[in-house]
PDB file of C-alpha atoms in Angstrom:
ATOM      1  CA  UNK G1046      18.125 -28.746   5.435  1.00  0.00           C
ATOM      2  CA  UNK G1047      20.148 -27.180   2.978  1.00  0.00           C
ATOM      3  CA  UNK G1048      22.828 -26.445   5.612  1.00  0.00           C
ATOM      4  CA  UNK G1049      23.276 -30.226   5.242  1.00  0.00           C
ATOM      5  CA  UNK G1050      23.331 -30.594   1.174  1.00  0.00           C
ATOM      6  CA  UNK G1051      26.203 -27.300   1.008  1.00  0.00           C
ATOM      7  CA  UNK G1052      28.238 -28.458   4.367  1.00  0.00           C
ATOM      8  CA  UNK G1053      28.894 -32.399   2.871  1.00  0.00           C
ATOM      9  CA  UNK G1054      28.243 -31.839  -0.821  1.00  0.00           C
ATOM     10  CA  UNK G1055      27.155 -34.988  -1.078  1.00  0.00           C
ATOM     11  CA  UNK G1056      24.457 -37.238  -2.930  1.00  0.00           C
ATOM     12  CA  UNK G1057      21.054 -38.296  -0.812  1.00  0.00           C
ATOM     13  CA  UNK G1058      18.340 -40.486  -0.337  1.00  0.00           C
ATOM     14  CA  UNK G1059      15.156 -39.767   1.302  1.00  0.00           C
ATOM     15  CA  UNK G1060      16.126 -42.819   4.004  1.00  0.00           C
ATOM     16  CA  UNK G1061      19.349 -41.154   4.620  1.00  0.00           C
ATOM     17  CA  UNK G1062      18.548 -37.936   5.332  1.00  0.00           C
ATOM     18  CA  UNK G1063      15.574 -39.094   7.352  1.00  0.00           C
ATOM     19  CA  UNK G1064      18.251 -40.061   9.496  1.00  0.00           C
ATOM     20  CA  UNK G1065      21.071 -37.543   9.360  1.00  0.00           C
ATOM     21  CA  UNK G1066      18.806 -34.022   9.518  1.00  0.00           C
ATOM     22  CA  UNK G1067      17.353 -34.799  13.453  1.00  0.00           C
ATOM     23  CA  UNK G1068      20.721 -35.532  14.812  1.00  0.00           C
ATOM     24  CA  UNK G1069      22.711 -32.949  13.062  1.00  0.00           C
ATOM     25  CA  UNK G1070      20.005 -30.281  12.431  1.00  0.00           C
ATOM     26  CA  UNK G1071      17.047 -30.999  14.703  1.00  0.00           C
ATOM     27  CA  UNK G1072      14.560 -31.386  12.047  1.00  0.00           C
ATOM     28  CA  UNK G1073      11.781 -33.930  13.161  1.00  0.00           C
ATOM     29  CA  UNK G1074      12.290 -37.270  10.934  1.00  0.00           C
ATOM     30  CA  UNK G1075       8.388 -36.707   9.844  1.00  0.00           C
ATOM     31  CA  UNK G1076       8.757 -33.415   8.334  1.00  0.00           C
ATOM     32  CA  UNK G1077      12.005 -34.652   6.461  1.00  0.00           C
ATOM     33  CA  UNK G1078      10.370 -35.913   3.359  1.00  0.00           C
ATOM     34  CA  UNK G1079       7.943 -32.773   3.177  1.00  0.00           C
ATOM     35  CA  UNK G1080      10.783 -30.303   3.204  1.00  0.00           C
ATOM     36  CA  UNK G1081      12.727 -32.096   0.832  1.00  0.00           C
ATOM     37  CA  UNK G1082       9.545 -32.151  -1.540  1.00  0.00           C
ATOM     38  CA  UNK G1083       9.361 -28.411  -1.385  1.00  0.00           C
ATOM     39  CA  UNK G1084      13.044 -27.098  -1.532  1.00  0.00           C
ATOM     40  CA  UNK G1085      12.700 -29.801  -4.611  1.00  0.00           C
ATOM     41  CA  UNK G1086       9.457 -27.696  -6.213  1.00  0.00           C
ATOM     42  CA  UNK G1087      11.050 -24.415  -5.553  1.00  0.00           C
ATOM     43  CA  UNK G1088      14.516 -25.701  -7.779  1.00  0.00           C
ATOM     44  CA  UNK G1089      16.177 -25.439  -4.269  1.00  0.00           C
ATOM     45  CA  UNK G1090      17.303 -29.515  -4.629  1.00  0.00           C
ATOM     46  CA  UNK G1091      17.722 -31.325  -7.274  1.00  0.00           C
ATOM     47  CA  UNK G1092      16.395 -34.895  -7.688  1.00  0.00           C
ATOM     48  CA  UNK G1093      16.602 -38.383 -10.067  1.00  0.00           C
ATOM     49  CA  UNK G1094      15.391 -41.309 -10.376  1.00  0.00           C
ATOM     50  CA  UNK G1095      18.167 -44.003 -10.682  1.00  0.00           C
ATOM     51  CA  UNK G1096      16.647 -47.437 -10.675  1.00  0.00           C
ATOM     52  CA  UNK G1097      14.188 -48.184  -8.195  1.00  0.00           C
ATOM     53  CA  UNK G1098      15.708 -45.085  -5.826  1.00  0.00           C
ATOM     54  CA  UNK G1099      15.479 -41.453  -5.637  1.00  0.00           C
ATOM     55  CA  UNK G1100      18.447 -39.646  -5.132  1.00  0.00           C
ATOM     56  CA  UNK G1101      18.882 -35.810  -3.575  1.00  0.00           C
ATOM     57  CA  UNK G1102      21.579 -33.096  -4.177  1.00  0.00           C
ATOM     58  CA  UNK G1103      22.210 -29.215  -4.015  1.00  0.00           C
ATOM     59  CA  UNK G1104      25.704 -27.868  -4.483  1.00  0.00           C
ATOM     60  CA  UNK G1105      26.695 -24.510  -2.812  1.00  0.00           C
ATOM     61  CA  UNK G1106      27.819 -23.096  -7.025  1.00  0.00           C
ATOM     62  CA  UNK G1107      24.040 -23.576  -8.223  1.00  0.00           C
ATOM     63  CA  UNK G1108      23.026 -21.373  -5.407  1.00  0.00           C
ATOM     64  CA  UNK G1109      25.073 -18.889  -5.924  1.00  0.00           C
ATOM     65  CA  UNK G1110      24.385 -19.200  -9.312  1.00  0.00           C
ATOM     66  CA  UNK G1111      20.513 -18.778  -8.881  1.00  0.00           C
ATOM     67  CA  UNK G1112      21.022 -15.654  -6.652  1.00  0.00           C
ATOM     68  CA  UNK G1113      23.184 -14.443  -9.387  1.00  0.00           C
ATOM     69  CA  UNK G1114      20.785 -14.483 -12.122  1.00  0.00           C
ATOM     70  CA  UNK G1115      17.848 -13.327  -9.625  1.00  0.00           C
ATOM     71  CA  UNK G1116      20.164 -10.224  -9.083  1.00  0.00           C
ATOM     72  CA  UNK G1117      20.623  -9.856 -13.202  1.00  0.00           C
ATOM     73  CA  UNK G1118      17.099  -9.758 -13.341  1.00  0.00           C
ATOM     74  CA  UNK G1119      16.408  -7.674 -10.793  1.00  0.00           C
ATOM     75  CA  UNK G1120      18.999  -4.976 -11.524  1.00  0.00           C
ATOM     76  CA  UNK G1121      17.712  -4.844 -15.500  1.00  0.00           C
ATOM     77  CA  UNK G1122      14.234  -4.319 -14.143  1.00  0.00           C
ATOM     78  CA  UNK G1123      15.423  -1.620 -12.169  1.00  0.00           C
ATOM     79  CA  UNK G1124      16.582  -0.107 -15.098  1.00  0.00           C
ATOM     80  CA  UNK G1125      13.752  -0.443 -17.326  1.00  0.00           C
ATOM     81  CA  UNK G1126      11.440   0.814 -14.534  1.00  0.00           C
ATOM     82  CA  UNK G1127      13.931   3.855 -14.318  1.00  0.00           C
ATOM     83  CA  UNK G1128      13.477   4.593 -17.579  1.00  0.00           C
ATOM     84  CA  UNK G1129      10.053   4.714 -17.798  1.00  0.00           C
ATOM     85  CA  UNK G1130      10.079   7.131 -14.735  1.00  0.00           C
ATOM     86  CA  UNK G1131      12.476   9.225 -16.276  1.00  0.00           C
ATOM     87  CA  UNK G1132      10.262   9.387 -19.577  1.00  0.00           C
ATOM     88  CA  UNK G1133       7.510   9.899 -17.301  1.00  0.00           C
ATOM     89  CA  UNK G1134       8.542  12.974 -15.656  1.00  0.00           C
ATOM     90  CA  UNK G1135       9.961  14.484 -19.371  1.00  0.00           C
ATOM     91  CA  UNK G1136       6.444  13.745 -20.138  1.00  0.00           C
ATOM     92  CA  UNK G1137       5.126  15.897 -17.367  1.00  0.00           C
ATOM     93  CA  UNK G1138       7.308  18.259 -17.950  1.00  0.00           C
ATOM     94  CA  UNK G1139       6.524  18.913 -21.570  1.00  0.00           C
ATOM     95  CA  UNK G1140       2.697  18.780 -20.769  1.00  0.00           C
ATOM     96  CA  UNK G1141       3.014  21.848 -18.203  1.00  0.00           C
ATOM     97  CA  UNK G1142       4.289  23.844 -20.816  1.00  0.00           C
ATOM     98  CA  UNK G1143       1.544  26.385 -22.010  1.00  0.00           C
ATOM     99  CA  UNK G1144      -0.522  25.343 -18.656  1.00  0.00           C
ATOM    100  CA  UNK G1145       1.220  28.127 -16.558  1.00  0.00           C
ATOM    101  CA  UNK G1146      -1.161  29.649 -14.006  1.00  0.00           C
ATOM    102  CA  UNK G1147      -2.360  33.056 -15.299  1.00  0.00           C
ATOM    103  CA  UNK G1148      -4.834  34.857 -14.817  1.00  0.00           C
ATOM    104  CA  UNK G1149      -6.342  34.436 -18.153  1.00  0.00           C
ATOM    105  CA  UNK G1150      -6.509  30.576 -17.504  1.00  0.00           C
ATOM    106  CA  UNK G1151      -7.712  30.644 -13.422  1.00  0.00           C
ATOM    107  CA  UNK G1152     -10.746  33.036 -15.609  1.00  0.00           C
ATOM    108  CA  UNK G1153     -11.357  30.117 -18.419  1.00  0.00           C
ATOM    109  CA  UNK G1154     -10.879  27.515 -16.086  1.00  0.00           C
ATOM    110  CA  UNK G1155     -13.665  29.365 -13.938  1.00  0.00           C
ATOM    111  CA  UNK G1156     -15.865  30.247 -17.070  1.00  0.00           C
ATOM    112  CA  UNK G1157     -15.693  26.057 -18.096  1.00  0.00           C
ATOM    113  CA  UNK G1158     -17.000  24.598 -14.848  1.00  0.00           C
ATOM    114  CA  UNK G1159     -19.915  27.605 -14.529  1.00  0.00           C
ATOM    115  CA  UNK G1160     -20.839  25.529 -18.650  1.00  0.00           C
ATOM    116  CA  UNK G1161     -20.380  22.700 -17.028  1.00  0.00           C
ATOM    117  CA  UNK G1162     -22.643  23.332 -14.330  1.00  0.00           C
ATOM    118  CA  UNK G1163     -25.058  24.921 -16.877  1.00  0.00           C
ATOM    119  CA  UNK G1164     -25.184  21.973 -19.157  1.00  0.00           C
ATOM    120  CA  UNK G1165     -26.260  19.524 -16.254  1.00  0.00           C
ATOM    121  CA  UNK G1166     -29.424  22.046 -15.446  1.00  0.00           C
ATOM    122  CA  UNK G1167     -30.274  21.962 -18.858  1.00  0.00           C
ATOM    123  CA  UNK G1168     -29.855  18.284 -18.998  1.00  0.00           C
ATOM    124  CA  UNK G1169     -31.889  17.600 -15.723  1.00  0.00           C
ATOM    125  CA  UNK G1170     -34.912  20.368 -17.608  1.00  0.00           C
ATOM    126  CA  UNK G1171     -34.717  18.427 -20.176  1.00  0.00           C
ATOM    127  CA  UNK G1172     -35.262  14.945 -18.242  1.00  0.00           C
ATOM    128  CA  UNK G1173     -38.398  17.061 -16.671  1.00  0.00           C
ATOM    129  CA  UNK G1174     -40.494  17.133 -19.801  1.00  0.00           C
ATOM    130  CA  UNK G1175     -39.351  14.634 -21.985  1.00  0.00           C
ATOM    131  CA  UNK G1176     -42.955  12.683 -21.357  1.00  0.00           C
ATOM    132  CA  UNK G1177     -44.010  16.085 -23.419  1.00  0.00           C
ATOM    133  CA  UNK G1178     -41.218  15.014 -26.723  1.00  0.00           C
ATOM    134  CA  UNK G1179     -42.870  14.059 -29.865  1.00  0.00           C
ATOM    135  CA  UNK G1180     -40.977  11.048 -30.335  1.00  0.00           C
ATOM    136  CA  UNK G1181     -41.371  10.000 -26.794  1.00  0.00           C
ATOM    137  CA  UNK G1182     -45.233  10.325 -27.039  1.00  0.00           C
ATOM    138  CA  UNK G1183     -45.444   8.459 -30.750  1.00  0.00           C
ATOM    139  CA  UNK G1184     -43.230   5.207 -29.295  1.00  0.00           C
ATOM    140  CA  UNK G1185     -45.912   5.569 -26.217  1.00  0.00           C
ATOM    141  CA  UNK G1186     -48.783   5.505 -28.645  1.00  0.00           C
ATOM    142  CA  UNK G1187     -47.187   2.797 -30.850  1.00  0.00           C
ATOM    143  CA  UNK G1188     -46.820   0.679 -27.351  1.00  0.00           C
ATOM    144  CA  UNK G1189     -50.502   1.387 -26.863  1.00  0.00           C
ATOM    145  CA  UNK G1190     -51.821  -0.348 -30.515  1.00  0.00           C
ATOM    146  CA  UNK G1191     -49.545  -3.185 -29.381  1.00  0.00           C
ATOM    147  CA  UNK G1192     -51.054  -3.615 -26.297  1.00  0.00           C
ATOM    148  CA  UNK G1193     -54.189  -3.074 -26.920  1.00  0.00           C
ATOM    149  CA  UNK G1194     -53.871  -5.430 -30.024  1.00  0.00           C
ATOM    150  CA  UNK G1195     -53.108  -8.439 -28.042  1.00  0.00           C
ATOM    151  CA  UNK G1196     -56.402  -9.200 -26.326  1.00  0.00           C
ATOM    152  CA  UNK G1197     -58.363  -9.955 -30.063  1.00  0.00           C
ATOM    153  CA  UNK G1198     -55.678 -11.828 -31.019  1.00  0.00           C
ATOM    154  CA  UNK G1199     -56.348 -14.528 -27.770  1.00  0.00           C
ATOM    155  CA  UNK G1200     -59.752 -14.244 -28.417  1.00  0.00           C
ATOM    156  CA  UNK G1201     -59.388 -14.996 -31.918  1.00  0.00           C
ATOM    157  CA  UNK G1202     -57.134 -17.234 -31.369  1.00  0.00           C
ATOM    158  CA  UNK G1203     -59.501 -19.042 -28.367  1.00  0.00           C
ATOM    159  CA  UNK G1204     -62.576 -19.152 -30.387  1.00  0.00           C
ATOM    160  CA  UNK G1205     -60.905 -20.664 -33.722  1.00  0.00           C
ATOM    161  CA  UNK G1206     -60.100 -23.330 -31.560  1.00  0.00           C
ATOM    162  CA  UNK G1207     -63.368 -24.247 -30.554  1.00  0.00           C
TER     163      UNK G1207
END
């Protein structure tokens, strides 16, 4: 379809190209206006209304155009994304420094994980008997009064109706 629009560089309607595209390009007549509608969305074509008809057009120099700024864009986005790899791996760089592998460190490293490791017991003895913790056992007792409270207060509330 645009094969048509660059090779004649000419000005459309809808009717007309209905007509020229299956002869010269062997698109079916039906599918005519739907292609046209999308090279139109994608700012393939460009369209206007003049009067009562709608008239089609693409020129080969806004094409070129398009893939030239596409390229711009492409190219400075290249750039910034170099950039940012190139900080990147400074970045990494700089961070290794001090984190050689000694043995002093392979020893601390080893010494950190067996806390680690340590910690979680602790934390898992701890989970055992917390139904023994003072403050566990008060916030049970307080749930308890509450609890317990409720029942007088229905029947109180039951027999004041009467």
């Amino acid at each position: 379809m645009m094969e048509i629009f660059f090779e004649t560089k000419d000005v459309f309607q809808l009717k007309d190209l209905e007509k020229i595209a299956p002869k010269e390009k062997g698109i079916t007549s039906v599918s005519v206006k739907e292609i046209l509608q999308s090279l139109v969305d994608d700012g393939m074509v460009d369209t206007d209304r003049i009067g009562t008809s709608n008239y089609f057009w693409a020129f080969p120099s806004k094409a070129l155009h398009a893939r030239k700024r596409k390229l711009e864009e492409l190219e400075s986005q290249f750039a910034e994304s170099s950039q940012k790899k190139e900080a990147l791996q400074k970045s990494i760089e700089k961070s290794k420094i001090g984190r050689e592998d000694t043995a002093e460190r392979a020893a601390l490293i080893e010494e950190l994980a067996a806390l680690r490791q340590k910690k979680e017991q602790l934390k898992a003895d701890i989970d055992k008997y917390r139904e023994c913790d003072p403050d566990v056992v008060e916030e049970m007792r307080k749930n308890i009064n509450r609890v317990g409270s409720r029942p007088q207060n229905w029947t109180y509330i039951y027999f004041e109706g009467l």
